[in-house]
CSV table of N, CA and C in Angstrom, one decimal:
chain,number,residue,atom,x,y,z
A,1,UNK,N,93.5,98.6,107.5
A,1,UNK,CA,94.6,97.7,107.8
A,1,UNK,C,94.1,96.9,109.0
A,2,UNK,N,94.3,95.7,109.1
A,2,UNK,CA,94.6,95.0,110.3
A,2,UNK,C,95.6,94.5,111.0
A,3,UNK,N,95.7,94.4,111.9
A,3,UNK,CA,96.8,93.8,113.0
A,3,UNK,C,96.5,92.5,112.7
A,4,UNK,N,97.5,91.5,112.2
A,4,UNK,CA,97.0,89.8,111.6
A,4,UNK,C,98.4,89.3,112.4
A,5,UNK,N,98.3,88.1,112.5
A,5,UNK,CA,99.4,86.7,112.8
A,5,UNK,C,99.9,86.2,112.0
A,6,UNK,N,100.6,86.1,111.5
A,6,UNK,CA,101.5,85.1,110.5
A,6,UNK,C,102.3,84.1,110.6
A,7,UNK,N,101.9,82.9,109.8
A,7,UNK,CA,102.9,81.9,110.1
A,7,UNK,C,103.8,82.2,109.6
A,8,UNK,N,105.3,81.5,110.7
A,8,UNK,CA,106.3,82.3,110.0
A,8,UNK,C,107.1,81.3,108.9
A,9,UNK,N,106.2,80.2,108.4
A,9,UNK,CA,106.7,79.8,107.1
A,9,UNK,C,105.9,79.8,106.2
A,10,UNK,N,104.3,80.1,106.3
A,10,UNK,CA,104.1,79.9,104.9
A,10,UNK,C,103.9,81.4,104.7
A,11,UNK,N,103.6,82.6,106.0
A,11,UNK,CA,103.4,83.7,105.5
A,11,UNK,C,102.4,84.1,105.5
A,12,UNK,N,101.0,83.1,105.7
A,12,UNK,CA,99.9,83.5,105.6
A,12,UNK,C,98.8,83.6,106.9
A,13,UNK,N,97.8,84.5,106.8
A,13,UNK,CA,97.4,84.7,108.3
A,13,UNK,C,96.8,83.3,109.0
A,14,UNK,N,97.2,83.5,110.6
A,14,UNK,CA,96.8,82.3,111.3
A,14,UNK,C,95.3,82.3,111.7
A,15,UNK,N,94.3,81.6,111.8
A,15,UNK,CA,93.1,81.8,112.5
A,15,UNK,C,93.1,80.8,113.8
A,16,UNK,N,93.6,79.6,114.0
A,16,UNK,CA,93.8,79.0,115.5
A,16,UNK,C,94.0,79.7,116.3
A,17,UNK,N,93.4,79.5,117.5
A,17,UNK,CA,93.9,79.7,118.8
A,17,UNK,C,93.7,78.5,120.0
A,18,UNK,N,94.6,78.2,120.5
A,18,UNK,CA,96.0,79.3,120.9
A,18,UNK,C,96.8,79.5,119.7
A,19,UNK,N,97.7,80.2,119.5
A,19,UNK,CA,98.6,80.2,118.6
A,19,UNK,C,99.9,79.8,118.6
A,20,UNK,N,100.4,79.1,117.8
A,20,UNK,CA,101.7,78.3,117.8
A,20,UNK,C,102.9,79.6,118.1
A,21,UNK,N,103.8,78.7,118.5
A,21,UNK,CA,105.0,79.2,118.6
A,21,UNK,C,105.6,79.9,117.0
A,22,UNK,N,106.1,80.9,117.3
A,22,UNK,CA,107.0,82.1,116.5
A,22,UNK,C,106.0,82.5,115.3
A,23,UNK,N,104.8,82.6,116.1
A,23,UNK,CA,104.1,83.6,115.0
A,23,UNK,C,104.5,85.2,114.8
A,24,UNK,N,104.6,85.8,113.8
A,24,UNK,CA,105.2,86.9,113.9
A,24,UNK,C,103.6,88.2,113.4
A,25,UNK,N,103.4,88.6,113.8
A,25,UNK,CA,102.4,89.9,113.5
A,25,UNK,C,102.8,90.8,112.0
A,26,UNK,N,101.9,91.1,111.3
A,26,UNK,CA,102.1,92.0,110.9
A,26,UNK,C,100.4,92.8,110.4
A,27,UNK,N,100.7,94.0,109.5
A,27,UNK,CA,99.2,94.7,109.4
A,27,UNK,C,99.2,94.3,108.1
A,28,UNK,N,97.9,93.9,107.8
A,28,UNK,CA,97.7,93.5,106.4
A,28,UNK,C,96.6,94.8,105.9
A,29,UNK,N,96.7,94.8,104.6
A,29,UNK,CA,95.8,96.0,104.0
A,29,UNK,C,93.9,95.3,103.9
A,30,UNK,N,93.1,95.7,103.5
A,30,UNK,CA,92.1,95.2,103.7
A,30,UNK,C,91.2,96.3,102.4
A,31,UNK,N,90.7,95.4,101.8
A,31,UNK,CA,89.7,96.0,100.7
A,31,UNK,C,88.0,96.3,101.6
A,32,UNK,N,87.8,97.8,101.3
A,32,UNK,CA,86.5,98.3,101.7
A,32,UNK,C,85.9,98.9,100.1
A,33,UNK,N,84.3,98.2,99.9
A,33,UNK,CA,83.4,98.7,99.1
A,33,UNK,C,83.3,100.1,99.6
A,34,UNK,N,83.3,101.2,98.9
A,34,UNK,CA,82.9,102.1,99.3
A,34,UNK,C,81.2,102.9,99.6
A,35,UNK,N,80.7,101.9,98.1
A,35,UNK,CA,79.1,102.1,98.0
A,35,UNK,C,78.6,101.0,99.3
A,36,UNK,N,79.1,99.8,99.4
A,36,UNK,CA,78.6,99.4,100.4
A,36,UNK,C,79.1,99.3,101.7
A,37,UNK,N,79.1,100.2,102.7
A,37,UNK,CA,80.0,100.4,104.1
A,37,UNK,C,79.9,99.4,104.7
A,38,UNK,N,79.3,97.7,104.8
A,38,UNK,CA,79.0,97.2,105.7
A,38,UNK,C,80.5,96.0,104.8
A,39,UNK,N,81.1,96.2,103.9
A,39,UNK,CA,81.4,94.9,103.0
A,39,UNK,C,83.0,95.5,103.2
A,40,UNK,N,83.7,94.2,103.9
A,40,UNK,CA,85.1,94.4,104.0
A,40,UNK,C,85.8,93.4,103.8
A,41,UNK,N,86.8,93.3,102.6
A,41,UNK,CA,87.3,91.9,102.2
A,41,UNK,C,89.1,92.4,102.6
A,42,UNK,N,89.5,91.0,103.4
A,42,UNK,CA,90.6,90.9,104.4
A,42,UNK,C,91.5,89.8,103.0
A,43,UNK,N,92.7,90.5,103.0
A,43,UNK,CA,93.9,89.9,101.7
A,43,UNK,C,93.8,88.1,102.3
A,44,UNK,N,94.1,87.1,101.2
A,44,UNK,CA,94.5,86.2,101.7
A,44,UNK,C,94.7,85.8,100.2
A,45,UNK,N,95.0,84.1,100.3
A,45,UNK,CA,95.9,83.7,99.1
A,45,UNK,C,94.9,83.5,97.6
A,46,UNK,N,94.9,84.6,96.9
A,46,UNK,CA,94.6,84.6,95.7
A,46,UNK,C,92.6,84.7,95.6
A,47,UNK,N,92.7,85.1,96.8
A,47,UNK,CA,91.1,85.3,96.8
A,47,UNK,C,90.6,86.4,97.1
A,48,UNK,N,91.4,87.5,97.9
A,48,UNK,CA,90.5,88.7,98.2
A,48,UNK,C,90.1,89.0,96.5
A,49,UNK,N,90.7,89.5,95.5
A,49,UNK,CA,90.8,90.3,94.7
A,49,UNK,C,89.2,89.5,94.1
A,50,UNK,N,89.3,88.4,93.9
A,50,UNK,CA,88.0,87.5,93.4
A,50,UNK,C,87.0,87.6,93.7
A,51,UNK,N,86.6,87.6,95.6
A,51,UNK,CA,85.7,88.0,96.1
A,51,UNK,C,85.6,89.2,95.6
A,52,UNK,N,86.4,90.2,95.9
A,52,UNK,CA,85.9,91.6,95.9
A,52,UNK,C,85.5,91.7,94.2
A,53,UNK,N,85.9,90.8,93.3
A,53,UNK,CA,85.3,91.3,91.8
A,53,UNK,C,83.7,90.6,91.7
A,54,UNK,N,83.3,89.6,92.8
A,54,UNK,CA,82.2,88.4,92.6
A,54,UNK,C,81.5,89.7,93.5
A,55,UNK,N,82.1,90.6,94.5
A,55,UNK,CA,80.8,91.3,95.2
A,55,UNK,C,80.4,93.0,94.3
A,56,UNK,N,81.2,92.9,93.3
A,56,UNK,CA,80.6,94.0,92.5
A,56,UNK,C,79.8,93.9,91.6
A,57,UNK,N,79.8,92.7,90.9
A,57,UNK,CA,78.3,91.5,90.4
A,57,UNK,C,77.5,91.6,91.0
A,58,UNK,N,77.2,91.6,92.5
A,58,UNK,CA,76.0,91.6,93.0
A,58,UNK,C,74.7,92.3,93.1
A,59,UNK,N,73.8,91.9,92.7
A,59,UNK,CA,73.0,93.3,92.6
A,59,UNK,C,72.2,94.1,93.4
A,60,UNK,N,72.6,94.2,95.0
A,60,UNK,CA,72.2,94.9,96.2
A,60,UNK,C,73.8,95.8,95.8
A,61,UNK,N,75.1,95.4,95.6
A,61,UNK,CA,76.1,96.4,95.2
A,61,UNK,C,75.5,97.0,94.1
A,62,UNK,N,75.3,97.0,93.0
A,62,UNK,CA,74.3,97.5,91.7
A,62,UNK,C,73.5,98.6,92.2
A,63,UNK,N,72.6,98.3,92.9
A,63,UNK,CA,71.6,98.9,93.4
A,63,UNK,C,72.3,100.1,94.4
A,64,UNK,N,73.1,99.3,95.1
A,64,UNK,CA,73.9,101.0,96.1
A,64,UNK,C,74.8,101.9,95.3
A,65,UNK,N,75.4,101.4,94.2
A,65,UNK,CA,75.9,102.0,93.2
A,65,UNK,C,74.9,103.2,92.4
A,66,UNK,N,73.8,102.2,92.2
A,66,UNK,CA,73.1,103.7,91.7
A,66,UNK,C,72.2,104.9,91.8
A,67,UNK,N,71.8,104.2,93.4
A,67,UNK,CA,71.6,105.3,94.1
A,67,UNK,C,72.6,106.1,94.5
A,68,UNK,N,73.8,106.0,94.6
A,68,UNK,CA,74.9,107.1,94.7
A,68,UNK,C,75.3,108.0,93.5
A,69,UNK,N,74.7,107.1,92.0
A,69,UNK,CA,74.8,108.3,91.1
A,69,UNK,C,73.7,109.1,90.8
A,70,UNK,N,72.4,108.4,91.3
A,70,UNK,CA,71.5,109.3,91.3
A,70,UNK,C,71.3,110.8,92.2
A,71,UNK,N,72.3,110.4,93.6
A,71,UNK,CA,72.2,111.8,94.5
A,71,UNK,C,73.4,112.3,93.9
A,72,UNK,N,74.5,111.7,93.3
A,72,UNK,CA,75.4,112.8,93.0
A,72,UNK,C,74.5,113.9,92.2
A,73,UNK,N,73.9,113.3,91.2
A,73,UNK,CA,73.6,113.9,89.9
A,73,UNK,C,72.7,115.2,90.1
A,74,UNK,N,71.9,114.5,91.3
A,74,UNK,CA,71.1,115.4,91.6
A,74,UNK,C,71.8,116.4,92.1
A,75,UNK,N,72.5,116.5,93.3
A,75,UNK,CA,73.6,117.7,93.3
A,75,UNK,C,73.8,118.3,92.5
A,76,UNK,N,74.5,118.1,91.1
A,76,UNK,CA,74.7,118.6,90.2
A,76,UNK,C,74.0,119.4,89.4
């Protein structure tokens, strides 16, 4: 989660600063790759979900992906 700014008419997070008058706060949820710890996609209008499906294509994600089933397996 993050602590974000909202404009309080369209709703969506502020990035200016200073920040205008009657911004209101709120926590927004935030998408983490699991296989990749370094990759964190922050909600906005109709694009986290996109990003986050265009960074599972990638194939350094691919690649951490299967070195994680390779040590599971070996566990196993």
């Amino acid at each position: 989660m993050k602590y974000s700014y909202l404009d309080p008419v369209t709703e969506l997070p502020v990035q200016s600063q200073p920040l205008p008058d009657g911004v209101k706060y709120a926590w927004l949820p935030r998408i983490r790759c699991l296989d990749c710890t370094t990759k964190l996609y922050t909600p906005g209008p109709d694009m986290t979900a996109t990003k986050f499906e265009a960074h599972l294509r990638f194939s350094a994600h691919r690649e951490q992906v299967r070195i994680r089933q390779v040590r599971e397996a070996a566990k196993a």
